Coordinates of N, CA, C and O in Angstrom, one line a residue:
M1 N -41.4 -9.4 37.3 CA -40.4 -8.3 37.5 C -39.4 -8.9 38.5 O -39.6 -9.4 39.5
S2 N -38.1 -8.8 38.0 CA -37.1 -9.4 38.9 C -36.8 -8.6 40.1 O -37.1 -7.4 40.1
S3 N -36.1 -9.1 41.2 CA -35.8 -8.3 42.5 C -35.0 -7.1 42.0 O -34.9 -6.2 43.0
N4 N -34.2 -7.0 41.1 CA -33.1 -6.0 40.6 C -33.9 -4.8 39.8 O -33.2 -3.9 39.8
E5 N -35.2 -5.1 39.1 CA -35.9 -4.2 38.7 C -36.5 -3.3 39.4 O -37.3 -3.8 40.5
R6 N -36.5 -1.9 39.4 CA -37.4 -1.2 40.1 C -38.4 -0.6 39.4 O -38.1 -0.1 38.2
R7 N -39.5 -0.4 39.9 CA -40.8 0.1 39.0 C -41.1 1.7 39.4 O -40.9 1.9 40.8
E8 N -40.9 2.5 38.3 CA -40.9 3.9 38.7 C -42.6 4.3 38.8 O -43.3 3.8 38.0
V9 N -42.9 4.9 39.9 CA -44.2 5.4 40.2 C -44.3 6.7 39.8 O -43.4 7.5 40.3
I10 N -45.3 7.0 39.1 CA -45.5 8.8 38.7 C -46.7 9.2 39.4 O -47.8 8.4 39.3
T11 N -46.8 10.2 40.0 CA -47.9 10.6 40.8 C -48.5 11.6 40.3 O -47.7 12.8 39.9
V12 N -49.8 11.6 39.7 CA -50.4 12.7 39.1 C -51.7 13.1 40.1 O -52.4 12.1 40.1
P13 N -51.8 14.2 40.3 CA -53.2 14.9 41.0 C -54.2 14.4 40.2 O -54.2 14.7 38.9
L14 N -55.3 13.9 40.8 CA -56.6 13.7 40.1 C -57.3 14.9 39.4 O -57.8 14.5 38.3
D15 N -57.3 16.2 40.1 CA -57.8 17.1 39.3 C -56.9 17.5 37.9 O -57.5 17.9 37.0
T16 N -55.7 17.0 38.0 CA -55.1 17.3 36.8 C -55.6 16.4 35.7 O -55.7 16.6 34.6
L17 N -55.7 15.2 36.0 CA -56.2 14.0 35.2 C -57.6 14.3 34.7 O -57.9 14.2 33.5
I18 N -58.7 14.9 35.5 CA -60.0 15.3 35.2 C -59.7 16.6 34.4 O -60.5 16.8 33.1
A19 N -59.0 17.4 34.6 CA -58.6 18.6 33.6 C -58.3 18.2 32.3 O -58.7 18.4 31.2
E20 N -57.3 17.1 32.2 CA -56.7 16.4 31.0 C -58.0 15.8 30.3 O -58.0 16.1 28.9
L21 N -58.8 15.2 30.9 CA -60.1 14.4 30.2 C -61.0 15.6 29.8 O -61.3 15.3 28.4
G22 N -61.1 16.6 30.4 CA -61.8 17.5 29.6 C -61.2 18.3 28.4 O -61.8 18.6 27.3
E23 N -59.9 18.4 28.4 CA -59.2 18.9 27.1 C -59.3 17.9 26.2 O -59.6 18.2 24.9
V24 N -59.1 16.6 26.2 CA -59.2 15.7 25.3 C -60.7 15.6 24.7 O -60.8 15.4 23.6
R25 N -61.6 15.7 25.4 CA -62.9 15.7 25.0 C -63.2 16.9 24.2 O -63.9 16.7 23.1
R26 N -62.6 18.1 24.4 CA -62.8 19.1 23.6 C -62.2 19.0 22.1 O -62.5 19.3 21.2
Y27 N -61.0 18.3 22.3 CA -60.3 17.9 21.0 C -61.0 17.0 20.3 O -61.1 17.1 19.1
I28 N -61.6 16.0 20.9 CA -62.6 15.1 20.0 C -63.5 15.7 19.6 O -64.0 15.4 18.3
D29 N -64.3 16.5 20.3 CA -65.3 17.3 19.6 C -65.1 18.2 18.4 O -65.7 18.1 17.3
T30 N -63.7 18.9 18.5 CA -63.2 19.6 17.4 C -62.8 18.8 16.0 O -63.3 18.8 15.0
L31 N -62.4 17.3 16.4 CA -62.1 16.5 15.3 C -63.4 16.0 14.6 O -63.4 15.9 13.3
Q32 N -64.3 15.8 15.7 CA -65.6 15.1 14.9 C -66.3 16.5 14.1 O -66.9 16.2 13.1
S33 N -66.0 17.8 14.6 CA -66.6 18.7 13.6 C -65.9 18.6 12.5 O -66.5 19.1 11.3
Q34 N -64.6 18.6 12.3 CA -63.7 18.7 11.1 C -64.2 17.4 10.3 O -64.3 17.7 9.2
L35 N -64.4 16.5 10.9 CA -64.9 15.2 9.9 C -66.2 15.6 9.3 O -66.2 15.2 8.2
N36 N -67.1 15.9 10.1 CA -68.5 16.5 9.6 C -68.2 17.4 8.3 O -69.0 17.3 7.3
Q37 N -67.2 18.6 8.5 CA -67.2 19.4 7.5 C -66.5 18.7 6.5 O -67.0 19.1 5.2
I38 N -65.6 18.0 6.4 CA -65.0 17.3 5.3 C -65.9 16.6 4.6 O -65.8 16.3 3.5
T39 N -66.6 15.8 5.6 CA -67.6 14.8 4.7 C -68.6 15.5 3.8 O -69.0 15.3 2.7
S40 N -68.9 16.9 4.4 CA -69.9 17.6 3.7 C -69.3 18.1 2.4 O -69.9 18.2 1.3
E41 N -67.8 18.5 2.4 CA -67.3 19.0 1.3 C -67.3 17.8 0.1 O -67.2 18.0 -0.9
L42 N -67.0 16.7 0.8 CA -67.1 15.5 -0.3 C -68.2 15.5 -0.9 O -68.3 15.3 -2.1
S43 N -69.4 15.6 -0.1 CA -70.7 15.4 -0.9 C -70.8 16.7 -1.6 O -71.4 16.2 -3.1
E44 N -70.2 17.7 -1.5 CA -70.6 18.6 -2.5 C -69.7 18.6 -4.1 O -70.2 18.6 -4.9
V45 N -68.5 18.0 -3.6 CA -67.5 17.7 -4.9 C -68.1 16.5 -5.6 O -68.1 16.7 -6.9
N46 N -68.8 15.7 -4.8 CA -69.4 14.9 -5.8 C -70.7 15.0 -6.5 O -70.9 14.7 -7.7
N47 N -71.5 16.2 -5.8 CA -72.6 16.8 -6.6 C -72.0 17.5 -7.9 O -72.5 17.4 -8.9
S48 N -70.9 18.1 -7.8 CA -70.2 18.8 -8.9 C -70.1 18.0 -10.1 O -70.1 18.3 -11.2
K49 N -69.3 16.8 -9.5 CA -69.0 15.8 -10.6 C -70.0 15.1 -11.2 O -70.1 14.9 -12.4
N50 N -70.9 14.9 -10.4 CA -72.4 14.2 -11.2 C -73.0 15.5 -12.3 O -73.3 14.8 -13.2
F51 N -72.9 16.5 -11.7 CA -73.4 17.6 -12.6 C -72.7 17.6 -14.0 O -73.3 17.8 -15.1
I52 N -71.3 17.6 -13.8 CA -70.4 17.6 -15.0 C -70.8 16.3 -15.8 O -70.7 16.4 -17.2
S53 N -71.0 15.3 -15.3 CA -71.2 14.1 -16.1 C -72.7 14.1 -16.7 O -72.7 13.7 -17.8
E54 N -73.5 14.9 -16.1 CA -74.8 15.1 -16.8 C -74.6 15.8 -17.9 O -75.5 15.7 -19.1
L55 N -73.8 17.1 -17.7 CA -73.7 17.7 -18.9 C -73.0 17.1 -20.3 O -73.2 17.5 -21.3
K56 N -72.2 16.1 -19.9 CA -71.4 15.5 -20.8 C -72.4 14.6 -21.6 O -72.2 14.5 -22.7
T57 N -73.2 13.9 -20.8 CA -73.9 12.6 -21.4 C -75.5 13.0 -21.9 O -76.0 12.5 -22.7
E58 N -76.0 13.9 -21.1 CA -77.5 14.1 -21.3 C -77.7 15.2 -21.8 O -79.0 15.5 -22.3
G59 N -77.0 16.3 -22.3 CA -77.3 17.3 -23.1 C -78.3 18.1 -22.2 O -79.6 18.4 -22.7
V60 N -77.9 18.6 -21.2 CA -78.9 19.4 -20.1 C -79.2 20.8 -21.0 O -78.4 21.5 -21.4
E61 N -80.5 20.9 -21.0 CA -80.8 22.2 -21.6 C -81.3 23.4 -20.6 O -81.4 24.4 -20.7
E62 N -81.8 23.0 -19.3 CA -81.8 24.0 -18.2 C -81.3 23.4 -16.9 O -81.6 22.1 -16.7
V63 N -81.0 24.3 -16.0 CA -80.7 24.0 -14.5 C -81.4 24.8 -13.7 O -81.7 25.8 -14.0
V64 N -81.4 24.3 -12.5 CA -82.0 25.0 -11.3 C -80.8 25.4 -10.6 O -79.9 24.6 -10.1
V65 N -80.6 26.7 -10.4 CA -79.4 27.3 -9.7 C -79.7 27.9 -8.4 O -80.7 29.0 -8.1
P66 N -79.0 27.6 -7.2 CA -79.4 28.4 -6.2 C -78.9 29.8 -6.1 O -77.9 29.8 -6.5
T67 N -79.5 30.6 -5.3 CA -78.9 32.1 -5.3 C -78.0 32.3 -4.0 O -77.4 33.3 -3.9
D68 N -78.1 31.1 -3.1 CA -77.4 31.3 -1.9 C -77.2 30.0 -1.5 O -77.5 28.9 -2.1
R69 N -76.3 29.9 -0.4 CA -75.8 28.5 0.1 C -76.8 27.7 0.7 O -76.5 26.4 0.4
R70 N -77.8 28.1 1.1 CA -78.9 27.3 1.6 C -80.0 27.0 0.7 O -80.6 26.0 1.1
G71 N -80.0 27.6 -0.2 CA -81.0 27.2 -1.2 C -82.4 27.8 -1.0 O -83.4 27.2 -1.3
Y72 N -82.4 29.1 -0.3 CA -83.6 29.5 -0.1 C -84.3 30.1 -1.2 O -85.7 30.0 -1.1
V73 N -83.5 30.4 -2.1 CA -84.3 30.8 -3.4 C -83.3 30.1 -4.7 O -82.0 30.1 -4.7
L74 N -84.1 29.7 -5.6 CA -83.6 29.0 -6.7 C -84.0 29.7 -8.0 O -85.2 30.2 -7.9
T75 N -83.5 29.7 -8.9 CA -83.8 30.2 -10.3 C -83.5 29.4 -11.2 O -82.6 28.3 -11.3
R76 N -84.3 29.2 -12.4 CA -83.9 28.6 -13.4 C -82.7 29.2 -14.5 O -82.8 30.4 -14.7
A77 N -82.0 28.3 -15.1 CA -81.0 28.9 -16.2 C -80.6 27.9 -17.2 O -80.8 26.7 -16.9
K78 N -80.3 28.5 -18.3 CA -79.9 27.7 -19.4 C -78.3 27.9 -19.6 O -77.9 28.8 -19.6
P79 N -77.6 26.6 -19.6 CA -76.1 26.8 -19.6 C -75.8 27.3 -21.1 O -76.4 27.1 -22.1
I80 N -74.8 28.6 -21.1 CA -74.7 29.2 -22.3 C -73.5 28.3 -23.1 O -73.8 28.3 -24.3
D81 N -72.5 27.7 -22.4 CA -71.5 26.9 -23.0 C -71.7 25.7 -22.2 O -71.3 25.6 -21.1
K82 N -72.0 24.5 -22.9 CA -72.1 23.3 -22.3 C -70.9 22.5 -22.4 O -70.9 21.2 -21.8
D83 N -69.7 23.2 -22.9 CA -68.6 22.3 -23.1 C -67.4 22.8 -21.9 O -66.5 22.4 -21.8
K84 N -67.9 23.9 -21.1 CA -67.1 24.5 -20.0 C -68.0 24.9 -19.0 O -69.1 25.0 -19.0
V85 N -67.2 25.0 -17.7 CA -67.6 25.1 -16.5 C -66.8 26.1 -15.8 O -65.5 26.2 -16.1
I86 N -67.1 26.8 -14.7 CA -66.5 27.8 -14.2 C -66.0 26.8 -12.8 O -67.1 26.5 -12.0
V87 N -64.6 26.7 -12.3 CA -64.4 25.8 -11.2 C -63.5 26.6 -10.4 O -62.7 27.5 -10.8
H88 N -63.8 26.4 -9.1 CA -62.9 27.0 -8.0 C -61.6 26.2 -7.9 O -61.7 24.9 -7.8
I89 N -60.6 26.9 -8.0 CA -59.2 26.3 -8.1 C -58.5 26.6 -7.1 O -57.3 26.2 -7.0
G90 N -58.9 27.0 -6.2 CA -58.3 27.5 -4.8 C -58.2 28.9 -4.4 O -58.5 29.8 -5.3
L91 N -58.2 29.2 -3.0 CA -58.4 30.5 -2.5 C -59.7 31.2 -3.0 O -60.7 30.5 -2.7
E92 N -59.7 32.1 -3.6 CA -60.6 32.9 -4.2 C -60.7 32.8 -5.6 O -61.2 33.7 -6.2
Y93 N -60.1 32.0 -6.2 CA -59.7 32.0 -7.7 C -60.6 30.8 -8.5 O -60.8 29.6 -7.8
Y94 N -61.5 31.3 -9.4 CA -62.2 30.3 -10.4 C -61.5 30.4 -11.8 O -61.0 31.4 -12.2
A95 N -61.7 29.4 -12.6 CA -61.2 29.3 -13.9 C -62.4 28.6 -14.7 O -63.1 27.7 -14.4
E96 N -62.4 29.2 -15.9 CA -63.5 28.6 -16.9 C -62.7 27.5 -17.6 O -61.6 27.8 -18.2
L97 N -63.3 26.1 -17.4 CA -62.3 25.0 -18.1 C -63.3 24.1 -18.7 O -64.4 24.1 -18.4
P98 N -62.6 23.5 -19.6 CA -63.6 22.4 -20.4 C -64.0 21.3 -19.3 O -63.2 21.0 -18.2
L99 N -64.9 20.5 -19.7 CA -65.5 19.5 -18.5 C -64.5 18.5 -18.1 O -64.3 18.2 -16.8
E100 N -63.5 18.2 -19.1 CA -62.6 17.0 -18.7 C -61.9 17.6 -17.6 O -61.3 17.1 -16.6
K101 N -61.4 18.9 -17.8 CA -60.0 19.5 -16.9 C -60.8 19.7 -15.7 O -60.1 19.7 -14.7
A102 N -62.1 20.1 -15.6 CA -62.8 20.6 -14.5 C -63.0 19.1 -13.7 O -62.8 19.2 -12.4
M103 N -63.3 18.0 -14.5 CA -63.5 16.9 -13.6 C -62.3 16.3 -13.0 O -62.2 16.1 -11.9
E104 N -60.8 16.5 -13.7 CA -59.8 16.3 -13.2 C -59.5 17.3 -11.8 O -59.1 16.6 -11.0
I105 N -59.8 18.4 -11.9 CA -59.7 19.1 -10.5 C -60.5 18.7 -9.5 O -60.1 18.5 -8.5
L106 N -61.6 18.3 -9.9 CA -62.7 17.7 -8.7 C -62.2 16.6 -8.2 O -62.4 16.2 -7.0
I107 N -61.6 15.4 -9.1 CA -61.0 14.2 -8.6 C -59.8 14.6 -7.8 O -59.7 13.9 -6.8
N108 N -59.2 15.4 -8.0 CA -57.8 15.9 -7.2 C -58.3 16.3 -5.8 O -58.1 16.3 -4.6
I109 N -59.3 17.3 -5.9 CA -59.8 17.7 -4.5 C -60.5 16.6 -3.8 O -60.3 16.6 -2.7
E110 N -61.3 15.9 -4.5 CA -61.8 14.8 -3.7 C -60.7 13.7 -3.0 O -60.8 13.3 -1.8
K111 N -59.8 13.5 -3.7 CA -58.5 12.7 -3.4 C -58.1 13.3 -2.2 O -57.7 12.7 -1.0
D112 N -57.6 14.7 -2.2 CA -57.1 15.4 -1.2 C -58.0 15.4 0.3 O -57.6 15.2 1.3
L113 N -59.2 15.6 -0.2 CA -60.3 15.6 0.9 C -60.4 14.1 1.6 O -60.5 13.9 2.9
R114 N -60.3 13.1 0.9 CA -60.3 11.8 1.4 C -59.0 11.4 2.2 O -59.2 10.7 3.4
N115 N -57.8 11.9 1.8 CA -56.6 12.0 2.6 C -56.8 12.7 4.0 O -56.4 12.2 4.9
T116 N -57.4 13.8 3.9 CA -57.6 14.5 5.1 C -58.5 13.8 6.1 O -58.3 13.7 7.3
L117 N -59.5 13.3 5.6 CA -60.4 12.4 6.2 C -59.9 11.4 6.9 O -60.1 10.9 8.0
T118 N -58.9 10.6 6.3 CA -58.3 9.5 6.8 C -57.4 9.8 8.1 O -57.6 9.1 9.0
L119 N -56.7 11.0 7.8 CA -56.0 11.6 8.8 C -56.8 11.9 10.1 O -56.3 11.6 11.2
I120 N -57.9 12.6 9.8 CA -58.6 13.2 11.0 C -59.2 11.7 11.6 O -59.3 11.8 13.0
Q121 N -59.8 10.7 11.0 CA -60.3 9.7 11.4 C -59.2 8.9 12.4 O -59.7 8.4 13.6
R122 N -57.9 9.0 11.9 CA -57.0 8.1 12.7 C -56.7 9.0 13.9 O -56.4 8.4 15.0
E123 N -56.4 10.2 13.6 CA -56.3 11.1 14.9 C -57.5 11.1 16.2 O -57.4 10.9 17.1
L124 N -58.7 10.9 15.3 CA -60.1 10.6 16.4 C -59.8 9.5 17.1 O -60.1 9.3 18.4
S125 N -59.4 8.5 16.4 CA -59.4 7.0 17.1 C -58.3 7.1 18.1 O -58.4 6.7 19.3
N126 N -57.2 7.9 17.9 CA -56.0 7.8 18.8 C -56.5 8.8 20.1 O -56.3 8.2 21.1
A127 N -57.2 9.8 19.8 CA -57.8 10.6 21.0 C -58.8 9.9 21.6 O -58.9 10.0 22.8
T128 N -59.6 9.1 20.9 CA -60.6 8.7 21.7 C -60.1 7.5 22.6 O -60.8 7.1 23.8
N129 N -59.1 6.4 22.1 CA -58.4 5.7 22.9 C -57.9 6.2 24.1 O -58.0 5.8 25.3
Y130 N -57.3 7.4 23.9 CA -56.6 8.3 25.2 C -57.6 8.7 26.2 O -57.4 8.3 27.3
Y131 N -58.7 9.0 25.6 CA -59.8 9.6 26.6 C -60.3 8.3 27.2 O -60.6 8.3 28.4
Q132 N -60.4 7.1 26.6 CA -61.0 5.9 27.2 C -60.0 5.5 28.5 O -60.2 5.0 29.6
Q133 N -58.8 5.7 28.1 CA -57.6 5.4 29.1 C -57.4 6.2 30.2 O -57.5 5.8 31.6
L134 N -57.8 7.5 29.9 CA -58.1 8.6 31.0 C -59.2 8.1 32.1 O -59.1 8.1 33.0
Q135 N -60.3 7.9 31.2 CA -61.6 7.5 32.0 C -61.1 6.5 33.1 O -61.7 6.4 34.2
A136 N -60.5 5.4 32.5 CA -60.3 4.2 33.3 C -59.3 4.6 34.5 O -59.7 4.0 35.7
L137 N -58.5 5.2 34.3 CA -57.4 5.6 35.3 C -58.1 6.6 36.4 O -57.8 6.2 37.6
I138 N -58.9 7.5 35.6 CA -59.8 8.2 36.9 C -60.6 7.4 37.6 O -61.0 7.4 39.0
G139 N -61.4 6.6 36.8 CA -62.1 5.4 37.8 C -61.4 4.6 38.7 O -62.0 4.4 39.9
K140 N -60.2 4.1 38.3 CA -59.4 3.2 39.3 C -59.1 4.1 40.6 O -59.1 3.8 41.5
A141 N -58.7 5.4 40.3 CA -58.1 6.1 41.2 C -59.4 6.5 42.1 O -59.2 6.3 43.6
L142 N -60.6 7.1 41.8 CA -61.7 7.0 42.6 C -62.1 5.9 43.3 O -62.3 5.9 44.4
E143 N -62.1 4.5 42.7 CA -62.1 3.3 43.6 C -61.2 3.2 44.5 O -61.9 2.9 45.8
Q144 N -59.9 3.4 44.3 CA -59.1 3.3 45.4 C -59.2 4.3 46.4 O -58.9 3.7 47.6
A145 N -59.6 5.4 46.3 CA -60.1 6.4 47.1 C -61.1 6.0 47.8 O -61.0 6.1 49.1
R146 N -62.1 5.4 47.3 CA -63.2 5.1 47.9 C -62.8 3.9 49.2 O -63.3 3.9 50.3
Q147 N -62.1 3.0 48.7 CA -61.5 1.7 49.5 C -60.7 2.4 50.6 O -60.8 1.7 51.5
G148 N -60.0 3.4 50.4 CA -59.1 3.9 51.5 C -59.8 4.5 52.4 O -59.6 4.4 53.5
T149 N -60.9 5.2 52.0 CA -61.7 5.9 53.1 C -62.4 4.9 53.9 O -62.9 5.1 55.0
Q150 N -62.9 3.9 53.1 CA -63.9 2.7 53.7 C -62.9 2.0 55.0 O -63.2 1.6 56.0
V151 N -61.7 1.7 54.6 CA -60.7 1.0 55.4 C -60.4 1.9 56.7 O -60.4 1.4 57.8
S152 N -60.1 3.2 56.7 CA -60.0 4.0 57.8 C -61.1 4.5 58.5 O -60.7 4.9 59.5
K153 N -62.3 4.0 58.1 CA -63.4 4.4 59.2 C -63.2 3.6 60.2 O -63.0 2.3 60.5

């Protein structure tokens, strides 16, 4: 730094930094929760794609169907129409579609989920870096404060 340049110093209270650290931690937790949710959704989409593939190639005669999301109760069922499935197409809408069209929709859903996953992972990485920078800054400030109190004794 030359003698003509002045270094700008910004003073931020330590309690403000600590509060910011807590906010960033909560944000990171939220992002991690979203990542887990998207990953779970991807798994569900893959399960559906696998089922459609089995219907197309293996001539499925009977399937086991859960009666609830957790699978506490299952029932056996015989597909009435092995050339079509009912697909969730958004919001609360479903459509009975041929297997190929259903697969296209699932592939598009998977693509959207992967894009969302990438964005969340990037944001999580940025938030984690910021969190680590805040931690280092707080640690440095605490160390300087300790050294200042030792010198004044």
